[in-house]
Short mmCIF file of C-alpha atoms in Angstrom, two decimals:
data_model
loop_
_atom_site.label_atom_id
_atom_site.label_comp_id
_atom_site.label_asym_id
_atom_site.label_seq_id
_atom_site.Cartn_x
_atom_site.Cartn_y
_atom_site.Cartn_z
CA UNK A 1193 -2.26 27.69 1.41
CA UNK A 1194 -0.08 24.89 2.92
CA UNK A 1195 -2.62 21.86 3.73
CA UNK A 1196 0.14 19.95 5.71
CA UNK A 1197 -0.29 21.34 9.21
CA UNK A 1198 1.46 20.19 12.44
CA UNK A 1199 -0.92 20.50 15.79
CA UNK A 1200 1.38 21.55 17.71
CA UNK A 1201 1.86 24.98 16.11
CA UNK A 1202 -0.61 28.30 17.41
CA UNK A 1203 -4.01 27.24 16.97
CA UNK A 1204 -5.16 26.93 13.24
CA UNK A 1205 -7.54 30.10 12.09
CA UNK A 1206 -8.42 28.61 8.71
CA UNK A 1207 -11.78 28.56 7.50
CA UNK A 1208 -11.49 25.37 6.10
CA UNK A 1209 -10.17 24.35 9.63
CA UNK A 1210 -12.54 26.01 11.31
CA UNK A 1211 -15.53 24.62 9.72
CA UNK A 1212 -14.46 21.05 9.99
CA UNK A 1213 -17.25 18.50 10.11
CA UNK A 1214 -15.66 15.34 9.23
CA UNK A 1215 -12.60 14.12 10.91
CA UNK A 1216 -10.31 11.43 9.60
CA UNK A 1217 -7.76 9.40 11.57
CA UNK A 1218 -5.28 7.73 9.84
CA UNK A 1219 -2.04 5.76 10.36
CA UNK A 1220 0.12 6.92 7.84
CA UNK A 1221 -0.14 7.85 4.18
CA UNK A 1222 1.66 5.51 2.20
CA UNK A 1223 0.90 3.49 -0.98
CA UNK A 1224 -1.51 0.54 0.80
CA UNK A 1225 -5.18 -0.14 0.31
CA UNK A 1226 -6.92 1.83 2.98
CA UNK A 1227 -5.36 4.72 2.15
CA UNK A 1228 -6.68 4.66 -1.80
CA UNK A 1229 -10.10 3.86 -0.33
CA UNK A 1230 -10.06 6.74 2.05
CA UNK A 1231 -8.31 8.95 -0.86
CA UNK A 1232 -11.60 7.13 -2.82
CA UNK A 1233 -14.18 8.65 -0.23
CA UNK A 1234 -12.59 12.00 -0.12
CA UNK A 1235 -12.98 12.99 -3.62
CA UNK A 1236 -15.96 11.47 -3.88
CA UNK A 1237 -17.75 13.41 -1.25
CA UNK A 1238 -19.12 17.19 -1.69
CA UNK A 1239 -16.04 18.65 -0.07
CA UNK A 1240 -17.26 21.68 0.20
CA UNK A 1241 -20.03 20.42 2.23
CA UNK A 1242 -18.47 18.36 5.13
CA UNK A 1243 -15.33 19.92 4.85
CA UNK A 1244 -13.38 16.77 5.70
CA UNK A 1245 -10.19 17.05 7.60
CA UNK A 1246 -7.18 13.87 7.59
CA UNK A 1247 -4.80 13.29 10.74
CA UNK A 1248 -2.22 11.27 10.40
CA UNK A 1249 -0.11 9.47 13.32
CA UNK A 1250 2.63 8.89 11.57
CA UNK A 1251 2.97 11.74 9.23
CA UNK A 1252 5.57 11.53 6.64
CA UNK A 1253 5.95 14.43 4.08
CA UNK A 1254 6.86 12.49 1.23
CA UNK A 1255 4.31 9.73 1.70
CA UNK A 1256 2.43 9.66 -1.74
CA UNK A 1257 -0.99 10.36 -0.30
CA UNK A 1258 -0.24 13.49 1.16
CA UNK A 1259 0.12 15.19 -1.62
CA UNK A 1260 -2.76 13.19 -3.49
CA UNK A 1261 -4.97 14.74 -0.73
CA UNK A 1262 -3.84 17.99 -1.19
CA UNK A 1263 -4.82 18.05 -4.59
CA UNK A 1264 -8.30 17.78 -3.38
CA UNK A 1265 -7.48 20.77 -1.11
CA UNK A 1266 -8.30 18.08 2.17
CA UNK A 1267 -6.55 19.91 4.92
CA UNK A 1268 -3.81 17.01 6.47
CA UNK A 1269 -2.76 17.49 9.97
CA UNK A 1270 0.81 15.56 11.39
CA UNK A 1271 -0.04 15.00 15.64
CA UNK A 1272 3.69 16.76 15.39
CA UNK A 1273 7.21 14.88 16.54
CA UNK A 1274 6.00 12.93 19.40
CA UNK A 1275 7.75 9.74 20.93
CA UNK A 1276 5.09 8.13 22.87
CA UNK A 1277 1.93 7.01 21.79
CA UNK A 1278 0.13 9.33 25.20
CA UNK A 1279 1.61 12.58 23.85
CA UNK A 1280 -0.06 11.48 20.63
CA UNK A 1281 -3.50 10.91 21.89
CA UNK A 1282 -3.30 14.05 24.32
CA UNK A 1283 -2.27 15.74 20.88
CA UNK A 1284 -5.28 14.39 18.93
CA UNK A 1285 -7.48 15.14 21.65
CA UNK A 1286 -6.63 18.60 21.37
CA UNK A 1287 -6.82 18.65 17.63
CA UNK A 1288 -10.85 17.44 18.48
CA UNK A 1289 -11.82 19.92 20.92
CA UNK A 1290 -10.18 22.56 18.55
CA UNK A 1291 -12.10 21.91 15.51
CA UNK A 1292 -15.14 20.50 17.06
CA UNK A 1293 -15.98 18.04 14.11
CA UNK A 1294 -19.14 16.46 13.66
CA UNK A 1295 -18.09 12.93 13.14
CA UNK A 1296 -14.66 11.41 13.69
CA UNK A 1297 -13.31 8.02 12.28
CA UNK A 1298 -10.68 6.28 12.70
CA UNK A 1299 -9.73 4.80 9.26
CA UNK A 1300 -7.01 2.35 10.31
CA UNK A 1301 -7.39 -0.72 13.20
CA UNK A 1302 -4.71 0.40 15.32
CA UNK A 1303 -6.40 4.39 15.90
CA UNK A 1304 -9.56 3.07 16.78
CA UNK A 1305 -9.21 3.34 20.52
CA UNK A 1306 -7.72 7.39 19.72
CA UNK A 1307 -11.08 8.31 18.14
CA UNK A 1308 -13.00 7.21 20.43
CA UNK A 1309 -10.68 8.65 23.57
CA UNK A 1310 -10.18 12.42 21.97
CA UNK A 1311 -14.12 12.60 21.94
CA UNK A 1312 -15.01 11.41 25.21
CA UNK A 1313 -17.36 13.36 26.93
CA UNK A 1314 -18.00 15.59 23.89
CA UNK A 1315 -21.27 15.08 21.57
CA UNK A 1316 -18.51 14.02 18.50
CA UNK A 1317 -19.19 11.04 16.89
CA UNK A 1318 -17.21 8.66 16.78
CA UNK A 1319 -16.48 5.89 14.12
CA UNK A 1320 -13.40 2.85 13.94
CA UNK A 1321 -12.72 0.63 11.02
CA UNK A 1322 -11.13 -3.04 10.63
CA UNK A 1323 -10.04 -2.88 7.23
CA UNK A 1324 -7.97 -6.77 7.25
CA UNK A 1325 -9.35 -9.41 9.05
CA UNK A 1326 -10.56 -9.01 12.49
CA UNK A 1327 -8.17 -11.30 14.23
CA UNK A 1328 -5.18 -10.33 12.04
CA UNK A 1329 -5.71 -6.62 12.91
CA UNK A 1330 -5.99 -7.50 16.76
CA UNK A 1331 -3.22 -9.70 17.21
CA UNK A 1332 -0.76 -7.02 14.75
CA UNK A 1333 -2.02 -3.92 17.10
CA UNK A 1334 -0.66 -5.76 20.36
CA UNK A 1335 -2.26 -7.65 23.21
CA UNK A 1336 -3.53 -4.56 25.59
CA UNK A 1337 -3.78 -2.05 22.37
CA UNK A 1338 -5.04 -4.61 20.01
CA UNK A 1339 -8.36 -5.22 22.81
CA UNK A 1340 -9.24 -1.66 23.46
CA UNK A 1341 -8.76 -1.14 18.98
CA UNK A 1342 -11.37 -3.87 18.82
CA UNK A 1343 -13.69 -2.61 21.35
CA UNK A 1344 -13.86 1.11 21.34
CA UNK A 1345 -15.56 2.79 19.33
CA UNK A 1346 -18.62 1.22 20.11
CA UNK A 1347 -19.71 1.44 16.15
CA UNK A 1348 -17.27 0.20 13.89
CA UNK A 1349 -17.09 -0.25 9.65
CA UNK A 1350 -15.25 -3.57 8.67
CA UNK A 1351 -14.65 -3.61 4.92
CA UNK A 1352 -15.64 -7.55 4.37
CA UNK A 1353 -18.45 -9.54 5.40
CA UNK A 1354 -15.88 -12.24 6.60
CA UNK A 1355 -14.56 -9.86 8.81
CA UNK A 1356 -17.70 -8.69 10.06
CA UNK A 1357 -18.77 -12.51 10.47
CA UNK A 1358 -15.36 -13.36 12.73
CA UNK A 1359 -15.43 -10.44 15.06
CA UNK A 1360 -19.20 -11.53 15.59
CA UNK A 1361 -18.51 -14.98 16.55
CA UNK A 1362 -15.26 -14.19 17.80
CA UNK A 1363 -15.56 -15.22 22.15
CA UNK A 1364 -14.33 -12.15 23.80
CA UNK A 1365 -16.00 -9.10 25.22
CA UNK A 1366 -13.47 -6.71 23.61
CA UNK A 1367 -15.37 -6.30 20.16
CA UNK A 1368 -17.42 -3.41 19.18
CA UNK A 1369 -20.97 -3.42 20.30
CA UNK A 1370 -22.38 -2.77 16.42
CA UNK A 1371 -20.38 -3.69 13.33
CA UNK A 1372 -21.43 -2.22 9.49
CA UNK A 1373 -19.87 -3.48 6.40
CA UNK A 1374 -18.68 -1.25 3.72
CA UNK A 1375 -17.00 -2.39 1.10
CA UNK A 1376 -14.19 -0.91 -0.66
CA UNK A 1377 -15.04 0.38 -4.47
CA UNK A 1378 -12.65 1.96 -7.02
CA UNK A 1379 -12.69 4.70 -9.72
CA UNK A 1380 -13.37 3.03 -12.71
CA UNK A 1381 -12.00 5.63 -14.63
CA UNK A 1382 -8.36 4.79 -13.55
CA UNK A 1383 -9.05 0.90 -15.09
CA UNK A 1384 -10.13 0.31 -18.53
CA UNK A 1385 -10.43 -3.03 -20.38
CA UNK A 1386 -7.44 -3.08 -23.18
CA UNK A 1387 -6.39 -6.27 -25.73
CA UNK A 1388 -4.65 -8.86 -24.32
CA UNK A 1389 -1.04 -8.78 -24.72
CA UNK A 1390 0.88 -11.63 -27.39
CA UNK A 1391 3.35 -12.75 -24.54
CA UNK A 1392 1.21 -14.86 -21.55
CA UNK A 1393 2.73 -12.91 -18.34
CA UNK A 1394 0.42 -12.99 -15.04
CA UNK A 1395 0.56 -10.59 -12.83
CA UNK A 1396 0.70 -10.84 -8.59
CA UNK A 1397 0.03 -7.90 -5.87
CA UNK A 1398 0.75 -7.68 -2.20
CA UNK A 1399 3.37 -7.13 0.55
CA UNK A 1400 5.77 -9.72 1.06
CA UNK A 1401 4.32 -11.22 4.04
CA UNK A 1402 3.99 -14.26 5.62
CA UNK A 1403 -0.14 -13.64 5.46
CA UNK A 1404 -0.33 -13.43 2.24
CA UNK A 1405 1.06 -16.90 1.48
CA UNK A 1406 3.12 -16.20 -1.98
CA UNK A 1407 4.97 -19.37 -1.38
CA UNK A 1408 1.78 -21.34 -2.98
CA UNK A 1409 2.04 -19.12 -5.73
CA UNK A 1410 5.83 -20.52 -6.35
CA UNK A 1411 5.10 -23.80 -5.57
CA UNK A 1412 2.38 -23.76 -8.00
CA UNK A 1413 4.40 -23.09 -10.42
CA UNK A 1414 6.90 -26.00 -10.02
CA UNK A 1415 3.71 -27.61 -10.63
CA UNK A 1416 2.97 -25.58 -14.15
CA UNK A 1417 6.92 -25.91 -14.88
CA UNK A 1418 6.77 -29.52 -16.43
CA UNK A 1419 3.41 -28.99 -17.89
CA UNK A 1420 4.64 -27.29 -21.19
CA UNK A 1421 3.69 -24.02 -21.46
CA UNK A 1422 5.53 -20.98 -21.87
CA UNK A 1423 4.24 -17.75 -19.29
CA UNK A 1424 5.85 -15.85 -17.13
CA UNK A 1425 5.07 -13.95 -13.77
CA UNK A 1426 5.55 -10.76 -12.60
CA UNK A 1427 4.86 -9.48 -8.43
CA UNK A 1428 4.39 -6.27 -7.41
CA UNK A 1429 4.61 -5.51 -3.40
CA UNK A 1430 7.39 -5.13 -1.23
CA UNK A 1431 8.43 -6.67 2.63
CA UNK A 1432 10.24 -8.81 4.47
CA UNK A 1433 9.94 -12.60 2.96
CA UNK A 1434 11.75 -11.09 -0.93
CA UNK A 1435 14.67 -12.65 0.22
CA UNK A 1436 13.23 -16.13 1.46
CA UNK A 1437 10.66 -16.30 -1.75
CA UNK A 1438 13.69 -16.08 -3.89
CA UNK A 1439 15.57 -18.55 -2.36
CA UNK A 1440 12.38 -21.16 -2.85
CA UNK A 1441 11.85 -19.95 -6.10
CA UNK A 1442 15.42 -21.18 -6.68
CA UNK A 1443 15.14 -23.99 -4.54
CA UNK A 1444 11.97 -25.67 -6.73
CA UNK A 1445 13.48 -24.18 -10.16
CA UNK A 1446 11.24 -21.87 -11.20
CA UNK A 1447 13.50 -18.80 -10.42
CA UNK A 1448 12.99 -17.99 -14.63
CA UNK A 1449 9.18 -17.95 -14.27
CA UNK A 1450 8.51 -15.35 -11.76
CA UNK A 1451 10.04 -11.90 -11.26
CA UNK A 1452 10.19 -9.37 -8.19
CA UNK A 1453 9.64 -5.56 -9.46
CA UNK A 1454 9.15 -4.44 -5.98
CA UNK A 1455 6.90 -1.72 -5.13
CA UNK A 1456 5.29 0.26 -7.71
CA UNK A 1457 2.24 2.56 -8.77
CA UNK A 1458 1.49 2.31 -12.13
CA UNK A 1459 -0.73 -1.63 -11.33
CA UNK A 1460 -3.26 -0.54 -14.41
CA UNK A 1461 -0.78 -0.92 -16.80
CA UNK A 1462 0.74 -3.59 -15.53
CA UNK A 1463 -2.98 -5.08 -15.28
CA UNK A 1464 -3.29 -3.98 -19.15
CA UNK A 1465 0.14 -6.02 -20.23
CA UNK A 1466 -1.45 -9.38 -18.12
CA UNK A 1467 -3.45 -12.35 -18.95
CA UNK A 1468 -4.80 -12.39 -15.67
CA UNK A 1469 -4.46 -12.07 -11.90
CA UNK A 1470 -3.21 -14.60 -9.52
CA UNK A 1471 -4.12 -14.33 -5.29
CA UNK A 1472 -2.98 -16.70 -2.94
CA UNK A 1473 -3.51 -14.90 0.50
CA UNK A 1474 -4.86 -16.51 3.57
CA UNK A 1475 -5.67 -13.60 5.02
CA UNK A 1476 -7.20 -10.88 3.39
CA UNK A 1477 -10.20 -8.25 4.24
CA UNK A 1478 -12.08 -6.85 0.33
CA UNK A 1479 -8.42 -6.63 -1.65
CA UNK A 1480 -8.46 -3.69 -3.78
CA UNK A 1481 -6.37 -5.78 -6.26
CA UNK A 1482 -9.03 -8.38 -6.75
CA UNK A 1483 -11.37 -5.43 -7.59
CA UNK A 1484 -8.90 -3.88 -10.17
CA UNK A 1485 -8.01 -6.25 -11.75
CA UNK A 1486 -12.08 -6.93 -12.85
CA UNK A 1487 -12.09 -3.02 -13.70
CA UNK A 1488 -9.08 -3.98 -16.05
CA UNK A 1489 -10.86 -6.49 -17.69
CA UNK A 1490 -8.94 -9.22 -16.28
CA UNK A 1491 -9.98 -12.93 -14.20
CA UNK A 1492 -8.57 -13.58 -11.21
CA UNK A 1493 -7.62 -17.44 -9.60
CA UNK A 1494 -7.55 -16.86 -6.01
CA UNK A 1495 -7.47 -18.81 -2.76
CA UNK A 1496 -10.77 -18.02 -0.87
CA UNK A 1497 -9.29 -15.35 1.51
CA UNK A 1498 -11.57 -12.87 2.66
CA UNK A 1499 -14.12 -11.44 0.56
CA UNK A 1500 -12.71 -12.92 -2.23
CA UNK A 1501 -15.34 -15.25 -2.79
CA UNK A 1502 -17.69 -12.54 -3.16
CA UNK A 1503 -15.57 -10.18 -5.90
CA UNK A 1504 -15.00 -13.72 -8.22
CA UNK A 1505 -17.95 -15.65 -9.20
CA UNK A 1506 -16.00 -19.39 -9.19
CA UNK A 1507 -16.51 -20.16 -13.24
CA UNK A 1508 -17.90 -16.74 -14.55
CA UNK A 1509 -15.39 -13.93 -13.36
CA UNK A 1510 -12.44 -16.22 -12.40
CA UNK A 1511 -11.69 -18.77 -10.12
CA UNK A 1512 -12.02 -19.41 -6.09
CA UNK A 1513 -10.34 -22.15 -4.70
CA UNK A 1514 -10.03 -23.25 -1.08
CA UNK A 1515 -6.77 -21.98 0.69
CA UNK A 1516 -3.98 -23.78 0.87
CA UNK A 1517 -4.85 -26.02 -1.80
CA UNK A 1518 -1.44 -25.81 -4.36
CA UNK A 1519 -2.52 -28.39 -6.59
CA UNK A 1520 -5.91 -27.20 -7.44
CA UNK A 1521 -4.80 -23.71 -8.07
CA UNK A 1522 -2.11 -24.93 -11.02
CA UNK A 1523 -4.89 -26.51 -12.25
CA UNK A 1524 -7.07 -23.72 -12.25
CA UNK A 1525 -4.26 -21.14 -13.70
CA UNK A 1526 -3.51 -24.37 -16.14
CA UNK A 1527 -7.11 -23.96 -17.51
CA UNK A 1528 -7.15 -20.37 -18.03
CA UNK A 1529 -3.49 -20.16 -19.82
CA UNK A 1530 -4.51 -22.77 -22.04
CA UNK A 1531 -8.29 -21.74 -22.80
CA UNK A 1532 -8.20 -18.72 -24.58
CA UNK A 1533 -11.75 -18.31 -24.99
CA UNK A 1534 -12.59 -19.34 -21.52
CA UNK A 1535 -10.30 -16.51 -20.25
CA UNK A 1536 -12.37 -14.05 -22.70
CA UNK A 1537 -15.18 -14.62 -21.60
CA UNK A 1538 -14.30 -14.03 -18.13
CA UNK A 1539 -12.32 -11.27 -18.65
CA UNK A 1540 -15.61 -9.48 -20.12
CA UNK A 1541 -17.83 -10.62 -17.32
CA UNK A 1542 -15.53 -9.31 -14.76
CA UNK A 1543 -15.45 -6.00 -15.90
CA UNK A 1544 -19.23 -6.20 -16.33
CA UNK A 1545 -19.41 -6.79 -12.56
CA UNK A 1546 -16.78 -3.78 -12.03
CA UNK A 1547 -18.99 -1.87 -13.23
CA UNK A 1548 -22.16 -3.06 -11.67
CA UNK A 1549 -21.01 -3.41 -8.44
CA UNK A 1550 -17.68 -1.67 -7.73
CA UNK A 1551 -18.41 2.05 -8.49
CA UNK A 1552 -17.40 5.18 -6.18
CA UNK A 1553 -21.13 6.07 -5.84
CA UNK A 1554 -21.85 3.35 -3.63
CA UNK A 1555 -18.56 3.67 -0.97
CA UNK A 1556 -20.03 7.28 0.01
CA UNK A 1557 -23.28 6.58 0.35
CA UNK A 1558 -23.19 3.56 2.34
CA UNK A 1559 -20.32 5.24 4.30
CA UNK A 1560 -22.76 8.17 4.70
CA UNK A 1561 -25.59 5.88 5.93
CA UNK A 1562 -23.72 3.97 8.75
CA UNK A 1563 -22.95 7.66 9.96
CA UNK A 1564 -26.21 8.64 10.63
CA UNK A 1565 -27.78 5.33 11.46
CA UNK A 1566 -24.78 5.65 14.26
CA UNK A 1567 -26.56 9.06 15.45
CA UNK A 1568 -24.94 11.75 13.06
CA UNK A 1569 -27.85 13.95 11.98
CA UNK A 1570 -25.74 16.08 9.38
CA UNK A 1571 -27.28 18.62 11.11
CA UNK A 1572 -25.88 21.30 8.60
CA UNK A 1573 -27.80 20.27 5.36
CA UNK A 1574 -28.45 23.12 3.69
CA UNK A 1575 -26.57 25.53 5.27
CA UNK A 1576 -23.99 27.54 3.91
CA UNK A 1577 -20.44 27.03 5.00
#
C-alpha cells in the first residue's frame, strides 16, 4: 500500500485510515528536531493500537521523514496543492471529520490554531505544541497567526521548562489556558559511547541563523587562536548567515580552525570522531543535539539557552555558561581541550545521564498522560482494531 495520500483524492477506504485514533499535524517533514521527536513517538507507541495518522502542510515527497514514517507503516497525508493557507484548513478540516480521530495535535507552533479549528464543534481532542521558545515561535508565525498559534488549543505541550516558564509570565491574553512540558528523548540505540579520536576536532550543530548566535562560537576562537593549541572545528547545519560566518571567520583569522560541512545525517559519527560538543544559541527550546551528544559519550560547553541548563550539569556533564559571555566560554572549551581526564570523566557521566534520563520510554508515556489528563479517555483499551 502507498502511505503517502493526498486529501483531496475520493475519500480514503483504508482500514488503517479508517480506524484512525491519533492524528498528527505537522509542518513539513524535513531533517529538523521536531520531526525526529515526533518520528521518536511514533515508533515508540503500540501502532497497532492508536493507529496514528501524520498530516503534513507542506508535504514534500522527498523530505527524509516521509519515507522514515513509512517504514513504520504511519499512514502520511499531503492537505494536496493548495495556495492559501484557508483552502488548507478547510482541507484539514475535512481530513478530521473523515477519519474521526480521537485526539489531534498539532506538532509544530505555526498548526496550532488548524487543530484546534478542524475540530470545532466535534468531541476531537485537540492538542498544540511550542517546540522553540515561546516568544521565538510567536513572533516567526506572524503577528495575527502567531496570537491565535499561541492561544488555541486551549492545552498545549512545550518541550522545555523555560518555555513553559515564558509563555506563563508572558503579559498577553493570547497564550494557552494550560501548558504541559514534555521533553524531547532519543533512541539510545542510534548513540553509543566510542574512544576518543587522536586528532582534537569539536564538533557544532544547528541552522545558520541569527538565533543561534554561531558568531560567539568564531569569536571564541580568535580567543583560543593565540593560546597554543592545535584543534579544529567542524559545523553541521545549513541557512542563511554561511556566507556572513565565513566572512568573520576570515575577518578574526580563524578561517583554518573551523569548517562548514553543511547539512548532513550521519551526526553519531561525527559525534564518535569529536572531543566534544560546543552550543552557543540564545535561543533554544530542549536541543536534541545537546541530548546526543551525552548518548555519544561526549560533554558539551554551552551558553545557557533553553533547557540547556537542565541536559548539562555545569562541572559534571559539561559546561553552562551565561549567554553571550565569549570570554568565559574559550575558557571553558580551553579547560576541556587541555584536561584530558577532566573531559573523561565527563564524557562518562554524560552518557550515564543519557541513559537515566533521556530514554524513549519516558516521551510516550508522559505524552500519553497529558492526553488524558486533557480529557482523552482512550476509550478503546482493549478492544480489537
Amino acid at each position: 500500500m502507498d502511505f503517502v495520500e493526498d486529501i483531496t483524492r475520493p475519500p480514503l477506504q483504508s482500514h488503517a485510515l479508517k480506524a484512525c485514533r491519533l492524528l498528527y499535524v505537522v509542518g513539513q517533514l524535513g531533517l529538523g528536531g521536531l520531526e525526529r521527536q515526533l518520528f521518536y513517538l511514533l515508533k515508540t507507541m503500540d501502532r497497532q493500537r492508536y493507529r496514528p495518522i501524520v498530516a503534513v502542510w507542506d508535504y514534500r515527497e522527498k523530505d527524509p521523514y516521509v519515507q522514515e514514517f513509512q517504514r513504520l507503516h504511519v499512514p502520511v497525508l499531503g492537505l494536496g496543492d493548495k495556495p492559501s493557507r484557508m483552502e488548507k484548513l478547510a482541507a484539514f478540516r475535512r481530513m478530521v471529520s473523515q477519519f474521526q480521530p480521537e485526539v489531534v495535535h498539532s506538532y509544530t507552533f505555526h498548526t496550532n490554531f488548524a487543530a484546534w479549528w478542524a475540530t470545532l464543534g466535534s468531541t476531537v481532542l485537540p492538542l498544540g505544541s511550542v517546540r522553540n521558545s515561546f516568544l521565538f515561535d510567536r513572533q516567526t508565525t506572524g503577528t495575527v497567526l502567531g496570537r491565535m498559534c499561541a492561544r488555541w488549543p486551549h492545552v498545549q505541550i512545550c518541550n522545555s521548562v523555560a518555555a513553559k516558564y515564558t509563555a506563563e509570565h508572558c503579559a498577553t491574553m493570547f497564550k494557552a489556558g494550560r501548558l504541559c512540558v514534555v521533553r524531547n528523548s532519543l533512541d539510545l540505540s542510534y548513540f553509543s559511547p566510542r574512544p576518543f579520536p587522536q586528532k582534537i576536532t569539536l564538533l557544532a550543530v544547528g541552522s545558520l541563523y541569527q538565533r543561534k548566535r554561531w558568531d560567539r562560537l568564531i569569536m571564541s576562537l580568535s580567543l583560543l587562536s593565540t593560546r597554543g593549541i592545535r584543534f579544529h572545528v567542524r559545523h553541521v547545519g545549513e541557512g542563511p548567515l554561511r556566507g556572513e560566518l565565513e566572512d568573520l571567520a576570515k575577518r578574526v583569522g580563524v578561517a583554518g580552525l573551523i569548517q562548514f560541512l553543511g547539512a548532513r545525517n550521519d551526526i553519531p559519527e561525527l559525534l564518535a570522531d569529536s572531543a566534544f560538543l560546543v552550543h552557543t544559541a540564545e535561543d533554544e527550546g530542549c536541543p536534541n543535539v545537546v541530548m546526543e551528544a551525552m548518548a555519544c559519550g561526549r560533554a558539551v560547553v554551552a551558553m545557557d539557552a533553553g533547557d540547556i541548563p537542565f541536559l548539562v550539569e555545569d562541572g559534571k556533564t559539561g559546561f553552562v555558561v551565561s549567554r553571550g559571555d565569549v570570554t568565559r566560554f574559550a575558557e571553558r572549551v580551553f579547560q576541556l581541550l587541555t584536561d584530558n581526564d577532566l573531559r573523561n570523566r565527563m564524557s562518562l557521566a554524560a552518557r550515564e545521564k543519557a541513559e537515566r534520563e533521556l530514554g524513549l520510554d519516558r516521551l510516550i508515556s508522559e505524552t500519553l498522560a497529558v492526553y488524558k489528563s486533557a480529557g482523552w479517555k482512550d476509550a478503546r483499551v482493549g478492544v480489537s482494531l
